[in-house]
Short mmCIF file of C-alpha atoms in Angstrom, two decimals:
data_model
loop_
_atom_site.label_atom_id
_atom_site.label_comp_id
_atom_site.label_asym_id
_atom_site.label_seq_id
_atom_site.Cartn_x
_atom_site.Cartn_y
_atom_site.Cartn_z
CA MET A 21 9.36 96.82 -164.93
CA HIS A 22 8.89 93.10 -165.46
CA ASP A 23 8.89 90.78 -168.44
CA GLU A 24 8.44 87.10 -169.15
CA HIS A 25 9.09 85.63 -172.55
CA PRO A 26 9.97 82.08 -173.60
CA GLN A 27 11.78 83.01 -176.79
CA ILE A 28 12.29 86.43 -178.31
CA ARG A 29 14.60 86.32 -181.32
CA ASN A 30 15.52 84.00 -184.10
CA GLY A 31 18.45 81.93 -183.00
CA SER A 32 17.71 82.32 -179.30
CA ARG A 33 17.86 79.17 -177.29
CA ARG A 34 17.10 77.72 -173.90
CA THR A 35 19.81 76.02 -171.89
CA MET A 36 19.12 72.29 -172.27
CA PRO A 37 18.79 70.19 -169.12
CA THR A 38 22.15 68.57 -168.26
CA LEU A 39 22.90 65.26 -166.54
CA SER A 40 24.06 65.22 -162.97
CA VAL A 41 27.55 63.94 -162.19
CA THR A 42 26.15 60.61 -161.01
CA GLY A 43 24.01 60.34 -164.11
CA LYS A 44 27.05 60.73 -166.36
CA TYR A 45 28.87 57.88 -164.63
CA VAL A 46 25.79 55.65 -164.78
CA LEU A 47 25.42 56.40 -168.50
CA ALA A 48 29.07 55.50 -169.10
CA VAL A 49 28.51 52.09 -167.49
CA LEU A 50 25.32 51.59 -169.49
CA LEU A 51 27.24 52.25 -172.71
CA ILE A 52 29.69 49.47 -171.78
CA VAL A 53 26.78 47.14 -170.97
CA LEU A 54 25.17 47.97 -174.32
CA ILE A 55 28.29 47.28 -176.40
CA THR A 56 28.81 44.05 -174.44
CA LEU A 57 25.29 42.85 -175.27
CA VAL A 58 25.86 43.71 -178.92
CA LEU A 59 29.19 41.87 -179.14
CA LEU A 60 28.32 38.70 -177.16
CA PRO A 61 26.49 36.99 -180.07
CA LEU A 62 29.56 37.73 -182.25
CA ARG A 63 32.14 36.44 -179.75
CA ASN A 64 33.25 33.55 -181.94
CA GLN A 65 33.46 35.66 -185.12
CA LEU A 66 35.50 38.61 -183.74
CA THR A 67 39.05 38.65 -182.44
CA LEU A 68 40.16 40.24 -179.20
CA ALA A 69 41.64 43.11 -181.19
CA ASN A 70 38.25 43.76 -182.81
CA ASP A 71 36.52 43.77 -179.44
CA SER A 72 39.13 46.11 -177.96
CA LEU A 73 38.70 48.66 -180.79
CA LEU A 74 34.92 48.70 -180.38
CA TYR A 75 35.20 49.18 -176.60
CA MET A 76 37.71 51.97 -177.21
CA LEU A 77 35.19 53.63 -179.52
CA VAL A 78 32.63 53.60 -176.70
CA THR A 79 35.26 55.10 -174.39
CA LEU A 80 35.85 57.94 -176.87
CA ILE A 81 32.10 58.55 -177.10
CA ALA A 82 31.91 58.77 -173.31
CA ALA A 83 34.87 61.17 -173.26
CA VAL A 84 33.32 63.53 -175.82
CA GLY A 85 29.80 63.39 -174.46
CA LEU A 86 30.25 62.90 -170.73
CA GLY A 87 33.72 64.11 -169.77
CA THR A 88 37.00 62.76 -168.45
CA GLY A 89 35.74 60.96 -165.33
CA PRO A 90 33.02 58.94 -167.08
CA SER A 91 35.46 58.07 -169.89
CA VAL A 92 37.95 56.67 -167.34
CA LEU A 93 35.16 54.61 -165.78
CA ALA A 94 34.16 53.39 -169.25
CA ALA A 95 37.76 52.36 -170.01
CA VAL A 96 38.10 50.41 -166.74
CA ALA A 97 34.64 48.83 -167.11
CA GLY A 98 35.52 47.87 -170.68
CA PHE A 99 38.76 46.28 -169.48
CA PHE A 100 36.88 44.00 -167.08
CA ALA A 101 34.06 43.34 -169.58
CA ILE A 102 36.52 42.21 -172.25
CA ASN A 103 38.36 40.03 -169.73
CA PHE A 104 35.16 38.49 -168.35
CA PHE A 105 33.22 37.90 -171.57
CA PHE A 106 35.73 37.70 -174.42
CA VAL A 107 38.98 36.22 -173.01
CA VAL A 108 39.33 32.48 -172.50
CA PRO A 109 38.35 31.13 -170.04
CA TYR A 110 35.02 32.94 -170.32
CA HIS A 111 33.08 34.32 -167.35
CA THR A 112 36.15 34.58 -165.14
CA LEU A 113 38.90 37.14 -164.72
CA ASP A 114 41.57 34.54 -165.35
CA VAL A 115 43.61 34.75 -168.56
CA ALA A 116 44.78 31.53 -170.19
CA ASP A 117 47.07 33.07 -172.82
CA PRO A 118 49.73 35.51 -171.51
CA ARG A 119 49.54 37.40 -174.81
CA ASP A 120 45.95 38.32 -173.94
CA VAL A 121 47.19 39.96 -170.76
CA LEU A 122 49.39 42.25 -172.82
CA ASP A 123 46.50 43.01 -175.18
CA LEU A 124 44.25 43.90 -172.26
CA LEU A 125 46.84 46.19 -170.70
CA ILE A 126 47.50 47.89 -174.04
CA TYR A 127 43.75 48.40 -174.47
CA LEU A 128 43.41 49.88 -170.99
CA ALA A 129 46.31 52.30 -171.47
CA ALA A 130 45.19 53.33 -174.94
CA ALA A 131 41.58 53.79 -173.81
CA LEU A 132 42.60 55.94 -170.85
CA ILE A 133 44.90 58.13 -172.95
CA ALA A 134 42.47 58.45 -175.86
CA GLY A 135 39.61 59.20 -173.48
CA ARG A 136 41.50 61.96 -171.73
CA LEU A 137 42.64 63.50 -175.03
CA ALA A 138 39.14 63.35 -176.48
CA ALA A 139 37.65 64.90 -173.34
CA TYR A 140 40.26 67.67 -173.37
CA ALA A 141 39.64 68.41 -177.05
CA GLN A 142 35.90 68.51 -176.41
CA ARG A 143 36.34 70.95 -173.51
CA GLN A 144 38.50 73.20 -175.66
CA ALA A 145 35.95 73.15 -178.48
CA GLU A 146 33.11 73.91 -176.08
CA ALA A 147 35.09 76.76 -174.51
CA ALA A 148 35.88 78.25 -177.92
CA GLY A 149 32.26 77.97 -178.98
CA PHE A 150 31.06 79.45 -175.71
CA ASN A 151 33.50 82.37 -175.96
CA ALA A 152 32.39 83.02 -179.53
CA GLU A 153 28.76 83.00 -178.42
CA GLN A 154 29.54 85.43 -175.60
CA GLN A 155 31.36 87.75 -177.98
CA GLU A 156 28.48 87.56 -180.43
CA ILE A 157 25.96 88.42 -177.71
CA LEU A 158 28.03 91.38 -176.48
CA TYR A 159 28.69 92.63 -180.01
CA GLY A 160 25.03 92.36 -180.95
CA LEU A 161 23.96 94.20 -177.80
CA THR A 162 26.56 96.94 -178.29
CA SER A 163 25.58 97.43 -181.94
CA ALA A 164 21.91 97.65 -180.99
CA LEU A 165 22.61 100.15 -178.20
CA ASN A 166 24.82 102.52 -180.21
CA PRO A 167 22.05 104.39 -182.10
CA LEU A 168 19.64 104.55 -179.15
CA THR A 169 19.05 107.88 -177.42
CA ASP A 170 16.16 106.98 -175.11
CA PRO A 171 16.88 105.36 -171.71
CA GLU A 172 13.74 103.22 -171.90
CA ALA A 173 14.78 101.92 -175.32
CA ILE A 174 18.21 101.02 -173.91
CA ARG A 175 16.66 99.07 -171.02
CA ALA A 176 14.28 97.36 -173.45
CA GLU A 177 17.22 96.25 -175.62
CA LEU A 178 19.02 94.82 -172.58
CA ARG A 179 15.83 93.02 -171.57
CA LEU A 180 15.51 91.47 -175.05
CA THR A 181 19.11 90.25 -174.93
CA LEU A 182 18.71 88.60 -171.52
CA LEU A 183 15.41 87.00 -172.47
CA GLY A 184 16.25 85.98 -176.00
CA ARG A 185 19.98 85.26 -176.00
CA MET A 186 20.77 84.27 -172.41
CA GLY A 187 17.62 82.29 -171.67
CA ALA A 188 16.20 84.32 -168.79
CA ASP A 189 12.58 83.69 -167.78
CA GLN A 190 12.02 87.14 -166.25
CA VAL A 191 13.83 90.47 -166.42
CA SER A 192 13.02 93.53 -164.34
CA PHE A 193 14.71 96.79 -163.41
CA LEU A 194 15.00 98.07 -159.85
CA PRO A 195 16.12 101.39 -158.36
CA ALA A 196 19.82 101.97 -157.91
CA THR A 197 20.57 99.58 -155.07
CA PRO A 198 23.74 97.55 -154.45
CA ALA A 199 23.79 94.23 -156.27
CA ARG A 200 23.22 91.23 -154.04
CA PRO A 201 26.21 88.90 -153.59
CA ALA A 202 26.05 86.15 -156.19
CA ASP A 203 25.12 82.73 -154.81
CA PRO A 204 26.17 80.08 -157.35
CA GLY A 205 23.13 78.03 -156.44
CA GLU A 206 20.61 80.78 -157.09
CA THR A 207 18.58 81.19 -160.26
CA VAL A 208 17.90 84.90 -159.53
CA VAL A 209 20.80 87.16 -160.52
CA PHE A 210 21.25 90.89 -159.83
CA ALA A 211 23.65 93.19 -161.72
CA LEU A 212 24.26 96.90 -161.28
CA LEU A 213 23.84 99.22 -164.25
CA GLU A 214 27.05 101.00 -163.34
CA ALA A 215 29.29 103.21 -165.49
CA GLY A 216 32.13 104.99 -163.73
CA GLU A 217 30.71 106.66 -160.64
CA ASN A 218 27.15 106.66 -162.00
CA VAL A 219 24.63 103.95 -161.14
CA TYR A 220 21.48 103.80 -163.27
CA GLY A 221 19.68 101.04 -161.40
CA THR A 222 19.84 97.28 -161.00
CA VAL A 223 18.76 94.58 -163.44
CA ARG A 224 17.17 91.47 -161.93
CA ALA A 225 17.08 88.33 -164.08
CA VAL A 226 15.46 84.98 -163.25
CA PHE A 227 16.84 81.87 -164.98
CA PRO A 228 15.44 78.33 -165.12
CA GLN A 229 18.62 76.97 -163.53
CA PRO A 230 21.71 78.39 -161.82
CA LEU A 231 24.16 80.19 -164.10
CA SER A 232 27.75 79.13 -164.51
CA PRO A 233 30.38 81.68 -163.44
CA SER A 234 31.13 82.55 -167.08
CA ARG A 235 27.43 83.17 -167.81
CA ARG A 236 27.24 85.40 -164.73
CA ARG A 237 30.20 87.38 -166.02
CA LEU A 238 28.46 87.69 -169.38
CA LEU A 239 25.33 89.05 -167.70
CA VAL A 240 27.40 91.61 -165.78
CA ALA A 241 29.15 92.61 -169.02
CA CYS A 242 25.79 93.10 -170.76
CA ALA A 243 24.60 95.25 -167.85
CA GLY A 244 27.82 97.26 -168.13
CA GLN A 245 27.26 97.91 -171.84
CA ALA A 246 23.73 99.11 -171.13
CA ALA A 247 25.05 101.35 -168.35
CA LEU A 248 27.60 102.90 -170.74
CA ALA A 249 24.79 103.62 -173.21
CA LEU A 250 22.72 105.22 -170.43
CA GLN A 251 25.74 107.31 -169.44
CA ARG A 252 26.19 108.44 -173.06
CA VAL A 253 22.57 109.58 -173.24
CA ASP A 254 22.89 111.28 -169.85
CA LEU A 255 26.02 113.18 -170.91
CA SER A 256 24.40 114.14 -174.21
CA ASP A 257 21.36 115.51 -172.36
CA GLN A 258 23.60 117.45 -169.99
CA ALA A 259 25.51 118.93 -172.94
CA ALA A 260 22.25 119.92 -174.65
CA ARG A 261 21.01 121.57 -171.46
CA SER A 262 24.30 123.40 -171.11
CA ARG A 263 24.06 124.65 -174.68
CA SER A 264 20.47 125.77 -174.11
CA LEU A 265 21.46 127.61 -170.94
CA ALA A 266 24.41 129.23 -172.71
CA GLU A 267 22.20 130.30 -175.61
CA ALA A 268 19.57 131.64 -173.23
CA ASP A 269 22.25 133.55 -171.36
CA ARG A 270 23.61 134.96 -174.62
CA LEU A 271 20.15 136.05 -175.75
CA LYS A 272 19.45 137.57 -172.35
CA THR A 273 22.68 139.56 -172.53
CA ALA A 274 21.89 140.69 -176.08
CA ILE A 275 18.37 141.76 -175.16
CA LEU A 276 19.69 143.67 -172.14
CA HIS A 277 22.16 145.36 -174.48
CA ALA A 278 19.30 146.22 -176.83
CA VAL A 279 17.22 147.65 -174.03
CA SER A 280 20.10 149.55 -172.48
CA HIS A 281 21.49 151.01 -175.71
CA ASP A 282 19.61 150.48 -178.94
CA LEU A 283 16.17 151.10 -177.46
CA ARG A 284 17.35 153.82 -175.09
CA THR A 285 18.91 155.88 -177.91
CA PRO A 286 15.67 156.61 -179.82
CA ILE A 287 13.79 157.12 -176.56
CA THR A 288 16.38 159.69 -175.43
CA ILE A 289 16.22 161.55 -178.76
CA ILE A 290 12.41 161.56 -178.70
CA LYS A 291 12.34 162.80 -175.12
CA THR A 292 14.94 165.54 -175.78
CA SER A 293 13.25 166.75 -178.97
CA ALA A 294 9.82 166.79 -177.32
CA ALA A 295 11.21 168.70 -174.31
CA ASN A 296 12.79 171.32 -176.60
CA LEU A 297 9.52 171.80 -178.44
CA GLU A 298 7.63 172.11 -175.17
CA GLU A 299 10.09 174.55 -173.54
CA LEU A 300 10.97 176.73 -176.51
CA GLY A 301 7.74 176.42 -178.45
CA ASP A 302 7.12 179.38 -180.78
CA ARG A 303 10.51 180.91 -179.97
CA LEU A 304 12.11 178.35 -182.32
CA PRO A 305 12.18 179.07 -186.03
CA ALA A 306 9.72 177.04 -188.09
CA ASP A 307 12.47 175.03 -189.78
CA GLN A 308 13.94 173.98 -186.40
CA GLN A 309 10.49 173.00 -185.17
CA ARG A 310 10.05 170.85 -188.27
CA GLU A 311 13.51 169.36 -187.74
CA LEU A 312 12.69 168.40 -184.14
CA ALA A 313 9.33 166.98 -185.18
CA HIS A 314 11.00 164.98 -187.94
CA ALA A 315 13.58 163.66 -185.45
CA ILE A 316 10.77 162.51 -183.17
CA GLU A 317 9.05 160.79 -186.09
CA VAL A 318 12.23 159.09 -187.33
CA GLN A 319 13.22 157.85 -183.86
CA ALA A 320 9.67 156.66 -183.17
CA ASP A 321 9.84 154.67 -186.41
CA GLU A 322 13.22 153.27 -185.34
CA LEU A 323 11.81 152.32 -181.94
CA ASN A 324 8.82 150.70 -183.59
CA ARG A 325 11.12 148.79 -185.95
CA LEU A 326 13.28 147.45 -183.13
CA ILE A 327 10.29 146.29 -181.09
CA GLY A 328 8.70 144.82 -184.21
CA ASN A 329 11.87 142.89 -184.99
CA LEU A 330 11.92 141.39 -181.50
CA LEU A 331 8.30 140.28 -181.89
CA ASP A 332 8.86 138.97 -185.41
CA LEU A 333 11.88 136.95 -184.31
CA SER A 334 9.89 135.29 -181.53
CA ARG A 335 7.12 134.41 -184.03
CA LEU A 336 9.59 132.95 -186.51
CA GLN A 337 11.39 130.89 -183.87
CA ALA A 338 8.05 129.56 -182.60
CA GLY A 339 7.01 128.56 -186.14
CA ALA A 340 3.92 130.75 -185.87
CA VAL A 341 4.26 132.25 -189.36
CA ALA A 342 1.91 131.01 -192.09
CA LEU A 343 2.57 132.24 -195.62
CA ASN A 344 -0.18 133.23 -198.03
CA ALA A 345 1.74 133.23 -201.28
CA GLU A 346 0.41 134.83 -204.44
CA LEU A 347 2.06 135.61 -207.78
CA ASN A 348 3.74 139.00 -207.51
CA SER A 349 6.36 141.07 -209.29
CA LEU A 350 9.82 141.23 -207.77
CA GLU A 351 10.46 144.54 -209.52
CA GLU A 352 7.34 146.01 -207.91
CA ILE A 353 8.29 144.95 -204.39
CA ALA A 354 11.84 146.24 -204.96
CA GLY A 355 10.34 149.60 -205.98
CA ASP A 356 8.33 149.71 -202.76
CA VAL A 357 11.49 148.99 -200.76
CA ALA A 358 13.33 151.82 -202.57
CA ALA A 359 10.43 154.23 -201.88
CA ARG A 360 10.41 153.36 -198.17
CA ALA A 361 14.19 153.85 -198.02
CA TYR A 362 13.81 157.27 -199.66
CA THR A 363 11.25 158.27 -197.02
CA THR A 364 13.57 157.14 -194.22
CA HIS A 365 16.83 158.58 -195.53
CA GLN A 366 15.46 161.59 -197.43
CA ALA A 367 17.70 160.75 -200.39
CA GLU A 368 17.78 158.48 -203.43
CA ARG A 369 20.33 155.87 -202.45
CA ILE A 370 19.02 152.82 -204.33
CA THR A 371 19.30 151.84 -208.00
CA LEU A 372 16.98 149.20 -209.47
CA ASN A 373 18.13 146.89 -212.28
CA PHE A 374 15.55 144.36 -213.52
CA PRO A 375 15.17 142.62 -216.90
CA ASP A 376 11.91 143.05 -218.78
CA ASP A 377 11.22 139.30 -218.95
CA LEU A 378 11.52 138.54 -215.22
CA PRO A 379 8.58 136.19 -214.46
CA LEU A 380 6.14 136.56 -211.59
CA VAL A 381 6.99 134.65 -208.42
CA ALA A 382 4.72 133.34 -205.67
CA PHE A 383 5.49 134.91 -202.28
CA ASP A 384 3.84 136.55 -199.29
CA TYR A 385 4.09 140.22 -200.24
CA GLY A 386 4.02 141.68 -196.72
CA LEU A 387 6.58 139.28 -195.25
CA LEU A 388 8.99 139.49 -198.17
CA LEU A 389 8.71 143.30 -198.08
CA GLN A 390 9.79 143.17 -194.44
CA ALA A 391 12.70 140.84 -195.28
CA LEU A 392 13.89 143.12 -198.10
CA ASP A 393 13.53 146.17 -195.85
CA ASN A 394 15.83 144.57 -193.29
CA VAL A 395 18.45 143.52 -195.85
CA VAL A 396 18.40 146.88 -197.65
CA ASP A 397 18.56 148.75 -194.33
CA ASN A 398 21.68 146.76 -193.42
CA ALA A 399 23.24 147.46 -196.82
CA LEU A 400 22.49 151.20 -196.59
CA ARG A 401 24.02 151.44 -193.11
CA HIS A 402 27.37 150.31 -194.55
CA GLU A 403 27.21 152.00 -197.96
CA PRO A 404 29.97 154.63 -198.37
CA PRO A 405 28.83 158.25 -198.92
CA GLY A 406 28.10 158.96 -202.55
CA GLU A 407 27.54 155.29 -203.44
CA ARG A 408 24.22 153.62 -204.15
CA VAL A 409 22.91 150.23 -203.16
CA VAL A 410 21.86 148.26 -206.25
CA ILE A 411 18.86 145.91 -206.25
CA ARG A 412 18.81 143.66 -209.30
CA GLY A 413 16.93 140.55 -210.26
CA ARG A 414 17.28 137.69 -212.67
CA ALA A 415 15.50 134.44 -213.47
CA LEU A 416 16.95 130.99 -212.84
CA ALA A 417 15.71 127.64 -214.14
CA ASP A 418 13.42 126.95 -211.16
CA ALA A 419 13.86 130.05 -209.02
CA ALA A 420 14.23 133.82 -209.04
CA ARG A 421 17.27 135.61 -207.66
CA LEU A 422 17.41 139.03 -206.03
CA GLU A 423 20.76 140.68 -205.34
CA ILE A 424 21.22 143.63 -202.97
CA VAL A 425 24.67 144.96 -203.84
CA ASN A 426 26.61 146.97 -201.25
CA HIS A 427 30.01 148.63 -201.84
CA GLY A 428 31.09 148.93 -198.20
CA PRO A 429 33.19 146.56 -196.09
CA THR A 430 33.46 142.91 -197.14
CA VAL A 431 32.03 140.27 -194.81
CA PRO A 432 34.74 137.71 -193.89
CA ASP A 433 34.00 134.13 -194.94
CA ALA A 434 34.05 132.99 -191.30
CA GLU A 435 31.26 135.45 -190.40
CA ARG A 436 28.88 135.02 -193.34
CA GLU A 437 26.68 132.61 -191.43
CA LEU A 438 27.19 134.26 -188.06
CA VAL A 439 25.98 137.71 -189.17
CA MET A 440 22.57 136.15 -189.87
CA GLU A 441 22.27 134.75 -186.34
CA PRO A 442 20.06 136.67 -183.88
CA PHE A 443 21.88 139.36 -181.87
CA TYR A 444 25.24 138.64 -183.49
CA GLN A 445 27.70 141.51 -183.48
CA SER A 446 31.03 141.14 -185.27
CA ARG A 447 34.22 142.42 -183.71
CA ASP A 448 34.32 145.41 -186.05
CA GLY A 449 30.57 146.05 -185.81
CA ARG A 450 30.08 145.12 -189.48
CA SER A 451 27.24 142.67 -188.95
CA GLN A 452 24.31 144.94 -188.16
CA LYS A 453 25.72 148.35 -187.55
CA GLY A 454 23.45 150.58 -185.54
CA GLY A 455 21.03 147.78 -184.60
CA VAL A 456 20.55 144.88 -182.22
CA GLY A 457 21.40 142.26 -184.81
CA LEU A 458 17.92 141.03 -185.72
CA GLY A 459 17.31 142.29 -189.24
CA LEU A 460 19.28 139.68 -191.18
CA ALA A 461 18.12 136.86 -188.87
CA ILE A 462 14.49 137.78 -189.54
CA ALA A 463 15.13 138.12 -193.28
CA ARG A 464 16.70 134.67 -193.45
CA GLY A 465 13.83 133.18 -191.43
CA ILE A 466 11.29 134.65 -193.86
CA LEU A 467 13.25 133.37 -196.88
CA GLU A 468 13.50 129.89 -195.37
CA ALA A 469 9.76 129.94 -194.68
CA HIS A 470 9.35 130.54 -198.45
CA ARG A 471 11.66 127.54 -199.05
CA GLY A 472 14.25 129.96 -200.30
CA GLU A 473 17.59 131.08 -198.93
CA LEU A 474 19.63 134.15 -198.04
CA ARG A 475 23.38 134.12 -198.38
CA ILE A 476 26.25 136.60 -198.71
CA GLU A 477 28.73 136.88 -201.59
CA ASP A 478 31.57 139.26 -202.32
CA THR A 479 30.88 142.35 -204.43
CA PRO A 480 33.49 142.78 -207.19
CA GLY A 481 35.67 145.70 -206.18
CA GLY A 482 34.72 145.40 -202.50
CA GLY A 483 31.56 145.08 -200.49
CA ALA A 484 28.91 142.48 -199.75
CA THR A 485 26.16 141.22 -202.04
CA PHE A 486 23.10 139.75 -200.31
CA VAL A 487 21.60 137.03 -202.53
CA LEU A 488 17.93 136.14 -202.00
CA THR A 489 16.65 133.07 -203.86
CA LEU A 490 12.94 132.25 -204.15
CA PRO A 491 11.48 129.11 -205.76
CA ARG A 492 9.08 129.67 -208.66
CA SER A 493 5.82 128.17 -207.35
CA PRO A 494 2.71 127.54 -209.47
CA GLU A 495 -0.15 130.01 -209.35
CA GLY A 496 -2.36 129.74 -206.30
CA ASP A 497 0.18 127.76 -204.29
CA THR A 498 0.03 128.42 -200.56
CA LEU A 499 3.38 127.89 -198.92
CA ARG A 500 3.85 126.72 -195.38
CA PRO A 501 7.14 126.49 -193.54
CA GLU A 502 8.40 122.92 -193.44
CA LYS A 503 10.08 123.62 -190.11
CA PRO A 504 10.25 126.58 -187.77
CA PRO A 505 12.84 128.94 -189.25
CA CYS A 506 15.72 130.35 -187.25
#
């Protein structure tokens, strides 16, 4: 991974070429020469005090721009220049007036002190500005890394920072190898992407000139921030994998339970009833033969329902369900559900309650029939003897609402979402009594595919009311799931 870029972001900058130590001292002397050439034509118009102040100004300029050493040289050179060119007798280092000696010494002392103070203040200002820049770079990098969840995006953000904000010419990433010892004279710098005990590689940066120790520390800090972001993504991926494995293990256990118990029960009843018919045959009374045959039929239907639910759940979770919605009557589909329940239970256990003005609603008839079958079957399993499940409907402003009212045990608030999860079994067996825990999960998946919802409310006086809400779609609308349900 390798990048070259002269300038990436607004506000990025290259490190300007700096003077060598010798160059700074030479420039300080040149400044004294320049001010001397400027003042010589004015020697007769200016006093010694005027000359001293102007030379001190040059000394301050040297202190701010070049540092302490060059400013000291400028002060000393100015002392001799004033003495040689502006103190009588001219062009010698002799001093005719003793008062001029005092003036020269005062100038030299003041220039040295002022130069040192100015240089110190300049260093402090530069350090403060440099620290602020470093903090800004680190803060900007950290803020940019926080929302990232892709390792390549994290490395790309670090690369942009080194190229655009720190002035690197090239940035590349190497395998996790130990960082090379830093040589202050090198322009190639290596830094480990290290967070705790984890190493995520090495960043290699090439700069146009050697980095100062503080800039090296900044580069290492940037690499550390990127490593922390990589560690966060790594830990998040590990947690997601752990959750997936735990969910897969839970589903495996639930399916094994279904195979070992819920599927075995109807198979055992079918096998026993068939064996009795085969062994006893005509010796059994006709009503007992019919009873055994009916038991075989009922358990075969139950077995078919369980297997169908497993297949339907896999289709819903894979998003392989396409809805062909047409305008249909909710009262009609509720009647079909009641008729199927009568066939299964050999008794009228459902009461329908629908207003005359309930409008038609667009839905996939076959899928919604399956969803209602599952919800009603769950309600009937928990309905006390002698009570009836009530299916009622009513129109809302932009939707239709179906309520399946059960008078059995109440579903605790903490379990109202859980009972609609695949294979969930509550502690008291209330969730999907007598089944593997798929019916409500499939029903909710079908409702969500219709852009509707399934939720549970309390029944006044005790029990659970299953509320199914369907949007009222225009005629001819074909609905597709926006996302895989369940």
